[in-house]
Amino acid sequence: MDALKWLGIFVLLGICSKAAAQALQVSVFSVTTKSAILKWTRFSGATSYRITVAPKSSPNNQIAFATFGPNTVLGSVNSLSANVMYTFTLEALNSSQEALNAATVESSTAPNVMDTIQTVKTKDSGTLMASFNLETGATDYIIRIQTTDGFFREDTVSSTPAEIKNLKPYTEYTLSIMSVNSGGRSQPCLPVTAKTVLPPPQLLASSPSNDSIIVSWEAVANAVQYTLSTHHVGTNTSVRHNTSSTNLTISGLDAASLYAIEGFAWDPEGRAGEASLIINQTTRSPSPRCANVSMVKSNGVAGLSVSWEPNQELYGSIQYQVMSDQNLTCNSTSTSCIMLPILCGEVHTIQITAANDAGLSLPSSPVVFTSFPCPPDSLALVESTEGNCTLTWHTAPHADSYQAFINKGDGAEETCNTTGNNCTYHCMCGYTYLMSVSALNRAGSSPQGQILNYTTLPCCPEEVSVSAVSTDTLEITWTASRGAQLYETRATADSQVILCNDTAPVCALSDLRCDSPYSVQVTPCSEISGCSRGCKAHTKNTAPCMPTNLMLDLKNSSRVSVSWTANNSGANYTVSALGGDAEHTCSTSGNRCDITDLPCGSVYEISVRATSLFGQSLPSYSDSLETEPCCPVSLTVDQVTQAVTNVSWSHAKGAHSFITSLTSTRGHARCHTQDPHCLMGCITCGTNYTVTMEAFSHSGRASNCSYQGFSSSACCPSGVRLYVMNGNSLRVYWRSAGSSHSYVTEMVGGSNNYTCTASSGESSCDVGNVQCGDVYNVVVAPLTQEGATTNRVLFCPVKQFSVTCSGSNVGAVIYRGKRSVE
């Protein structure tokens, strides 16, 4: 049926296929015991395909055939024999049933269907052992395993009995077997059923005492009862126990003995499940007996030696642990051990336990031991002002008496014996003492106890000197004192306290209040003992305070009044003015004084300083004073043109800039400059001017300066013309400026020069024998009388004229314009 089903499917596939093969090819798709399915490629032109079958051993003996349509590529042949090698021939036929092409393939049919599995046994909870009859011609066997809940698996085996592994515990399986050869597999035989057994319990064991073992396990599903077996290793004693619980206590066992334990579960069908792994469990050791305790010393350390009687014929190694209620322990595998260290004044309760693989035994009977006394603690020392020290301590339990040891830093030593808890001795300042106390009883002396390191207060310094080194600083020096590691210097005035800490015997206290009395105390200190506060104090006054609020009032050009604020007691004040020429001072006990005789053009820095019996103050903040600048000693006015003058002057000390003025009833001129000269325009000719100057300092202070007056030069005439006269003469004509001056005319030509002078009131003059055919520069200027010298004004304008010839005489005069003054 399965072969026919496959045949129908592949015939349909063959019909749908449209591919055309160029060469006929055939292969075996599958075989069974009685049939075979072949697969081939289509051949072009074929109208049908024919399969013939013959045993390979007799190829001419055809035993079966089958024919298929042109679109079929998969077909079966039936009625074959099991386990026989056949030759299969495929032919492609045309419409005349003639063979177009052929191909062959060989294959064996599958073996016969096997007999039902003979027996199925359980090996463990996950394994079954199946036995079956071997089949002739089979090379392997396939066992099919199934369950009702859908589990399906096929295992290939080669012999019998076959082991089927990895199954679930307590599960029913259906088993069948198929034979296999090179051609394929047979049909499965009739099935058989088998059920696996329960899994083994997972045993856990412990020994709660030296004669019992507790075994426990997780419940096994579907188990109705459990069986445990215990075997005393080394003997022939075995005991079997049944229980429906999941734990079991086994009593009456030997102490420190080894037992082997195994168990399995029973299912409802009464079948024993898989046995568990064998576990080993040792019972606990018995308690040690007869402990002996003694005191020993190891490397100078006190300890307790504990011993006990050995136990005979115990299994395995035994570890003994000795414990004291004072938290001391020791471990040993023999019969003694030492607990270290034992401390003084202790009462020890000692017990011993034995431990093996099962755990600890019950402890032994306790033994009590008392140790030697402890040294006293809480040593303390009180230092009195009279130089005595009292050493105290707390009493120690079990002590009968005490001995105190006092070691001085210089090597001296003393002792003190007492039944009390204190001892008094003489102590000196600046020394370190080492003190200890031992407690004694009939057992002996206590071990080394607390050592009290005490340093007495350092000694007060001597030769203390306090001096002022600046207005707000006092320097204090002294000789070093015994025991002092640090000096605390304190200066106190009213509520102000200034501190200085240093290791050197010198200190400077700064930022003190001026003009104040300070109480200065040097206190020696030690890091260990502290500070000695009873040392003598010294008094010292600081220097006067610096004057403040300096005010300057310049009364005149050489005197300034200086005032300030002063709060010092019993101080005198000196005012200093430092400048370029010298120092000027004034002194007073008040808060005002005048400095006089200050020269002009100077800058001064003015400050005030206070002086008293305790020193000098810092000078006050200075203020600058600039006196009025000096006037130039000389001033000169030179006329450059008819309307411009050049004013120059000598150096003026302290002067930064100048305003020079020329003033008249006809107008004035003014210039402002930093230079020692300036040009002034807008000057009116023939006018008398007043000359003044203002000299200014850098800060704007001014001095008014007056000088000799200045008269401007006479005015130049205007309208200068030349007229031709008889006999080669020329007349020079001009318009007078209204002054009473005489005028001079100068004619300068290329080769000849001519001059003529007109008296006061006249406005022309004649020049004779003038050479024609030349160009002349003509200037007409007034004459001025300067002392005994008569000079002409030099800045009058020059006019140029050409004098032509008419034959050998002067012809015409042509005006050619003005020329600059030469």
mmCIF file of C-alpha atoms in Angstrom, residues 521-687:
data_model
loop_
_atom_site.group_PDB
_atom_site.id
_atom_site.type_symbol
_atom_site.label_atom_id
_atom_site.label_comp_id
_atom_site.label_asym_id
_atom_site.label_seq_id
_atom_site.Cartn_x
_atom_site.Cartn_y
_atom_site.Cartn_z
ATOM 1 C CA GLN A 521 54.484 86.320 78.394
ATOM 2 C CA VAL A 522 56.656 83.476 77.088
ATOM 3 C CA THR A 523 55.097 80.071 77.804
ATOM 4 C CA PRO A 524 57.212 76.930 77.230
ATOM 5 C CA CYS A 525 55.301 73.942 75.853
ATOM 6 C CA SER A 526 55.881 70.260 75.284
ATOM 7 C CA GLU A 527 53.925 68.024 72.918
ATOM 8 C CA ILE A 528 53.639 65.463 75.720
ATOM 9 C CA SER A 529 53.160 67.426 78.917
ATOM 10 C CA GLY A 530 51.556 70.614 77.608
ATOM 11 C CA CYS A 531 52.378 74.219 78.515
ATOM 12 C CA SER A 532 53.658 75.818 81.718
ATOM 13 C CA ARG A 533 51.267 78.732 82.228
ATOM 14 C CA GLY A 534 52.798 80.179 85.410
ATOM 15 C CA CYS A 535 55.775 82.003 83.888
ATOM 16 C CA LYS A 536 56.419 85.738 84.579
ATOM 17 C CA ALA A 537 54.935 88.427 82.255
ATOM 18 C CA HIS A 538 56.800 91.540 80.920
ATOM 19 C CA THR A 539 55.372 94.955 79.900
ATOM 20 C CA LYS A 540 56.429 96.916 76.789
ATOM 21 C CA ASN A 541 54.912 99.915 74.937
ATOM 22 C CA THR A 542 54.715 100.060 71.170
ATOM 23 C CA ALA A 543 55.773 103.056 69.077
ATOM 24 C CA PRO A 544 53.384 105.977 68.392
ATOM 25 C CA CYS A 545 50.657 105.641 65.798
ATOM 26 C CA MET A 546 51.118 106.997 62.312
ATOM 27 C CA PRO A 547 49.452 110.426 61.829
ATOM 28 C CA THR A 548 46.460 110.340 59.507
ATOM 29 C CA ASN A 549 44.211 112.698 57.561
ATOM 30 C CA LEU A 550 47.055 114.897 56.303
ATOM 31 C CA MET A 551 45.753 118.297 55.043
ATOM 32 C CA LEU A 552 47.747 120.911 53.078
ATOM 33 C CA ASP A 553 46.791 124.578 52.831
ATOM 34 C CA LEU A 554 49.052 126.705 50.564
ATOM 35 C CA LYS A 555 48.961 130.127 52.110
ATOM 36 C CA ASN A 556 51.117 131.853 49.469
ATOM 37 C CA SER A 557 53.755 130.974 46.938
ATOM 38 C CA SER A 558 56.332 130.098 49.628
ATOM 39 C CA ARG A 559 54.318 129.006 52.705
ATOM 40 C CA VAL A 560 52.100 125.985 53.376
ATOM 41 C CA SER A 561 50.118 125.099 56.479
ATOM 42 C CA VAL A 562 50.052 121.347 57.336
ATOM 43 C CA SER A 563 47.490 119.723 59.684
ATOM 44 C CA TRP A 564 46.762 116.073 60.665
ATOM 45 C CA THR A 565 44.886 113.827 63.070
ATOM 46 C CA ALA A 566 46.922 112.470 66.003
ATOM 47 C CA ASN A 567 45.750 110.259 68.904
ATOM 48 C CA ASN A 568 49.119 109.510 70.504
ATOM 49 C CA SER A 569 49.886 110.296 74.101
ATOM 50 C CA GLY A 570 53.082 112.259 74.824
ATOM 51 C CA ALA A 571 54.343 112.387 71.227
ATOM 52 C CA ASN A 572 56.024 115.144 69.190
ATOM 53 C CA TYR A 573 55.440 115.533 65.456
ATOM 54 C CA THR A 574 57.828 116.489 62.660
ATOM 55 C CA VAL A 575 56.567 117.623 59.240
ATOM 56 C CA SER A 576 58.969 117.040 56.342
ATOM 57 C CA ALA A 577 58.742 118.494 52.841
ATOM 58 C CA LEU A 578 61.133 116.746 50.469
ATOM 59 C CA GLY A 579 61.704 118.379 47.109
ATOM 60 C CA GLY A 580 64.285 119.039 44.454
ATOM 61 C CA ASP A 581 66.316 121.699 46.263
ATOM 62 C CA ALA A 582 66.333 120.681 49.947
ATOM 63 C CA GLU A 583 64.276 119.347 52.864
ATOM 64 C CA HIS A 584 62.059 121.777 54.736
ATOM 65 C CA THR A 585 60.705 120.841 58.178
ATOM 66 C CA CYS A 586 58.688 122.090 61.095
ATOM 67 C CA SER A 587 57.973 120.459 64.502
ATOM 68 C CA THR A 588 55.184 120.678 67.087
ATOM 69 C CA SER A 589 53.514 118.742 69.876
ATOM 70 C CA GLY A 590 50.102 119.668 68.434
ATOM 71 C CA ASN A 591 48.515 118.758 65.127
ATOM 72 C CA ARG A 592 49.422 121.771 62.901
ATOM 73 C CA CYS A 593 52.526 123.672 61.766
ATOM 74 C CA ASP A 594 53.677 125.841 58.806
ATOM 75 C CA ILE A 595 56.549 125.304 56.404
ATOM 76 C CA THR A 596 57.927 128.551 54.945
ATOM 77 C CA ASP A 597 60.501 129.766 52.425
ATOM 78 C CA LEU A 598 59.462 127.350 49.731
ATOM 79 C CA PRO A 599 60.916 128.396 46.340
ATOM 80 C CA CYS A 600 58.816 128.760 43.205
ATOM 81 C CA GLY A 601 58.587 125.994 40.610
ATOM 82 C CA SER A 602 59.203 123.131 43.071
ATOM 83 C CA VAL A 603 57.361 119.855 43.902
ATOM 84 C CA TYR A 604 57.401 118.509 47.456
ATOM 85 C CA GLU A 605 56.271 115.264 49.141
ATOM 86 C CA ILE A 606 54.974 116.218 52.575
ATOM 87 C CA SER A 607 54.522 113.724 55.453
ATOM 88 C CA VAL A 608 54.319 113.725 59.275
ATOM 89 C CA ARG A 609 56.053 111.373 61.741
ATOM 90 C CA ALA A 610 55.352 110.997 65.497
ATOM 91 C CA THR A 611 58.155 110.442 68.050
ATOM 92 C CA SER A 612 57.873 109.360 71.703
ATOM 93 C CA LEU A 613 59.993 107.649 74.360
ATOM 94 C CA PHE A 614 59.009 104.276 72.820
ATOM 95 C CA GLY A 615 60.169 105.014 69.292
ATOM 96 C CA GLN A 616 59.105 106.583 66.044
ATOM 97 C CA SER A 617 55.868 106.024 64.160
ATOM 98 C CA LEU A 618 55.717 105.270 60.512
ATOM 99 C CA PRO A 619 55.512 108.435 58.422
ATOM 100 C CA SER A 620 51.999 109.399 57.459
ATOM 101 C CA TYR A 621 50.826 108.862 53.943
ATOM 102 C CA SER A 622 52.439 111.673 51.974
ATOM 103 C CA ASP A 623 50.728 114.344 49.949
ATOM 104 C CA SER A 624 52.230 116.232 47.024
ATOM 105 C CA LEU A 625 52.571 120.023 46.968
ATOM 106 C CA GLU A 626 53.483 122.029 43.902
ATOM 107 C CA THR A 627 54.502 125.691 44.362
ATOM 108 C CA GLU A 628 53.711 128.329 41.735
ATOM 109 C CA PRO A 629 55.969 128.154 38.680
ATOM 110 C CA CYS A 630 58.721 130.742 38.243
ATOM 111 C CA CYS A 631 58.413 133.542 35.610
ATOM 112 C CA PRO A 632 60.908 133.603 32.733
ATOM 113 C CA VAL A 633 63.714 136.001 33.545
ATOM 114 C CA SER A 634 63.774 137.518 30.035
ATOM 115 C CA LEU A 635 61.266 137.921 27.187
ATOM 116 C CA THR A 636 61.984 139.213 23.637
ATOM 117 C CA VAL A 637 59.482 140.395 20.962
ATOM 118 C CA ASP A 638 60.730 140.390 17.326
ATOM 119 C CA GLN A 639 58.526 141.613 14.460
ATOM 120 C CA VAL A 640 58.564 139.139 11.569
ATOM 121 C CA THR A 641 56.117 140.873 9.211
ATOM 122 C CA GLN A 642 53.998 143.970 9.397
ATOM 123 C CA ALA A 643 51.271 141.888 11.224
ATOM 124 C CA VAL A 644 53.305 139.014 12.772
ATOM 125 C CA THR A 645 55.721 139.006 15.720
ATOM 126 C CA ASN A 646 57.875 136.248 17.248
ATOM 127 C CA VAL A 647 57.866 136.227 21.082
ATOM 128 C CA SER A 648 60.564 134.158 22.896
ATOM 129 C CA TRP A 649 61.546 133.833 26.534
ATOM 130 C CA SER A 650 64.055 132.170 28.853
ATOM 131 C CA HIS A 651 63.535 128.930 30.891
ATOM 132 C CA ALA A 652 61.045 129.101 33.769
ATOM 133 C CA LYS A 653 61.438 126.501 36.563
ATOM 134 C CA GLY A 654 58.261 124.579 37.256
ATOM 135 C CA ALA A 655 56.431 125.991 34.272
ATOM 136 C CA HIS A 656 54.678 123.520 31.985
ATOM 137 C CA SER A 657 52.789 125.900 29.624
ATOM 138 C CA PHE A 658 52.554 129.631 28.922
ATOM 139 C CA ILE A 659 49.921 132.193 27.822
ATOM 140 C CA THR A 660 51.616 135.265 26.332
ATOM 141 C CA SER A 661 49.570 138.418 25.573
ATOM 142 C CA LEU A 662 50.264 141.658 23.574
ATOM 143 C CA THR A 663 47.623 144.246 24.471
ATOM 144 C CA SER A 664 46.919 147.725 22.996
ATOM 145 C CA THR A 665 44.024 150.135 22.501
ATOM 146 C CA ARG A 666 43.900 149.034 18.870
ATOM 147 C CA GLY A 667 43.572 145.314 19.684
ATOM 148 C CA HIS A 668 45.528 142.458 21.260
ATOM 149 C CA ALA A 669 47.260 139.191 20.364
ATOM 150 C CA ARG A 670 47.558 136.019 22.488
ATOM 151 C CA CYS A 671 49.198 132.574 22.242
ATOM 152 C CA HIS A 672 49.155 129.423 24.501
ATOM 153 C CA THR A 673 52.087 127.049 24.181
ATOM 154 C CA GLN A 674 54.460 124.678 25.982
ATOM 155 C CA ASP A 675 57.392 125.945 23.897
ATOM 156 C CA PRO A 676 59.627 128.864 24.991
ATOM 157 C CA HIS A 677 58.462 130.905 21.963
ATOM 158 C CA CYS A 678 55.421 131.575 19.804
ATOM 159 C CA LEU A 679 54.311 133.548 16.710
ATOM 160 C CA MET A 680 51.599 136.157 17.159
ATOM 161 C CA GLY A 681 49.536 137.465 14.256
ATOM 162 C CA CYS A 682 47.072 140.323 13.941
ATOM 163 C CA ILE A 683 49.660 142.912 15.037
ATOM 164 C CA THR A 684 48.877 146.528 14.051
ATOM 165 C CA CYS A 685 51.811 148.490 12.663
ATOM 166 C CA GLY A 686 52.974 151.558 14.503
ATOM 167 C CA THR A 687 51.260 150.589 17.791
#
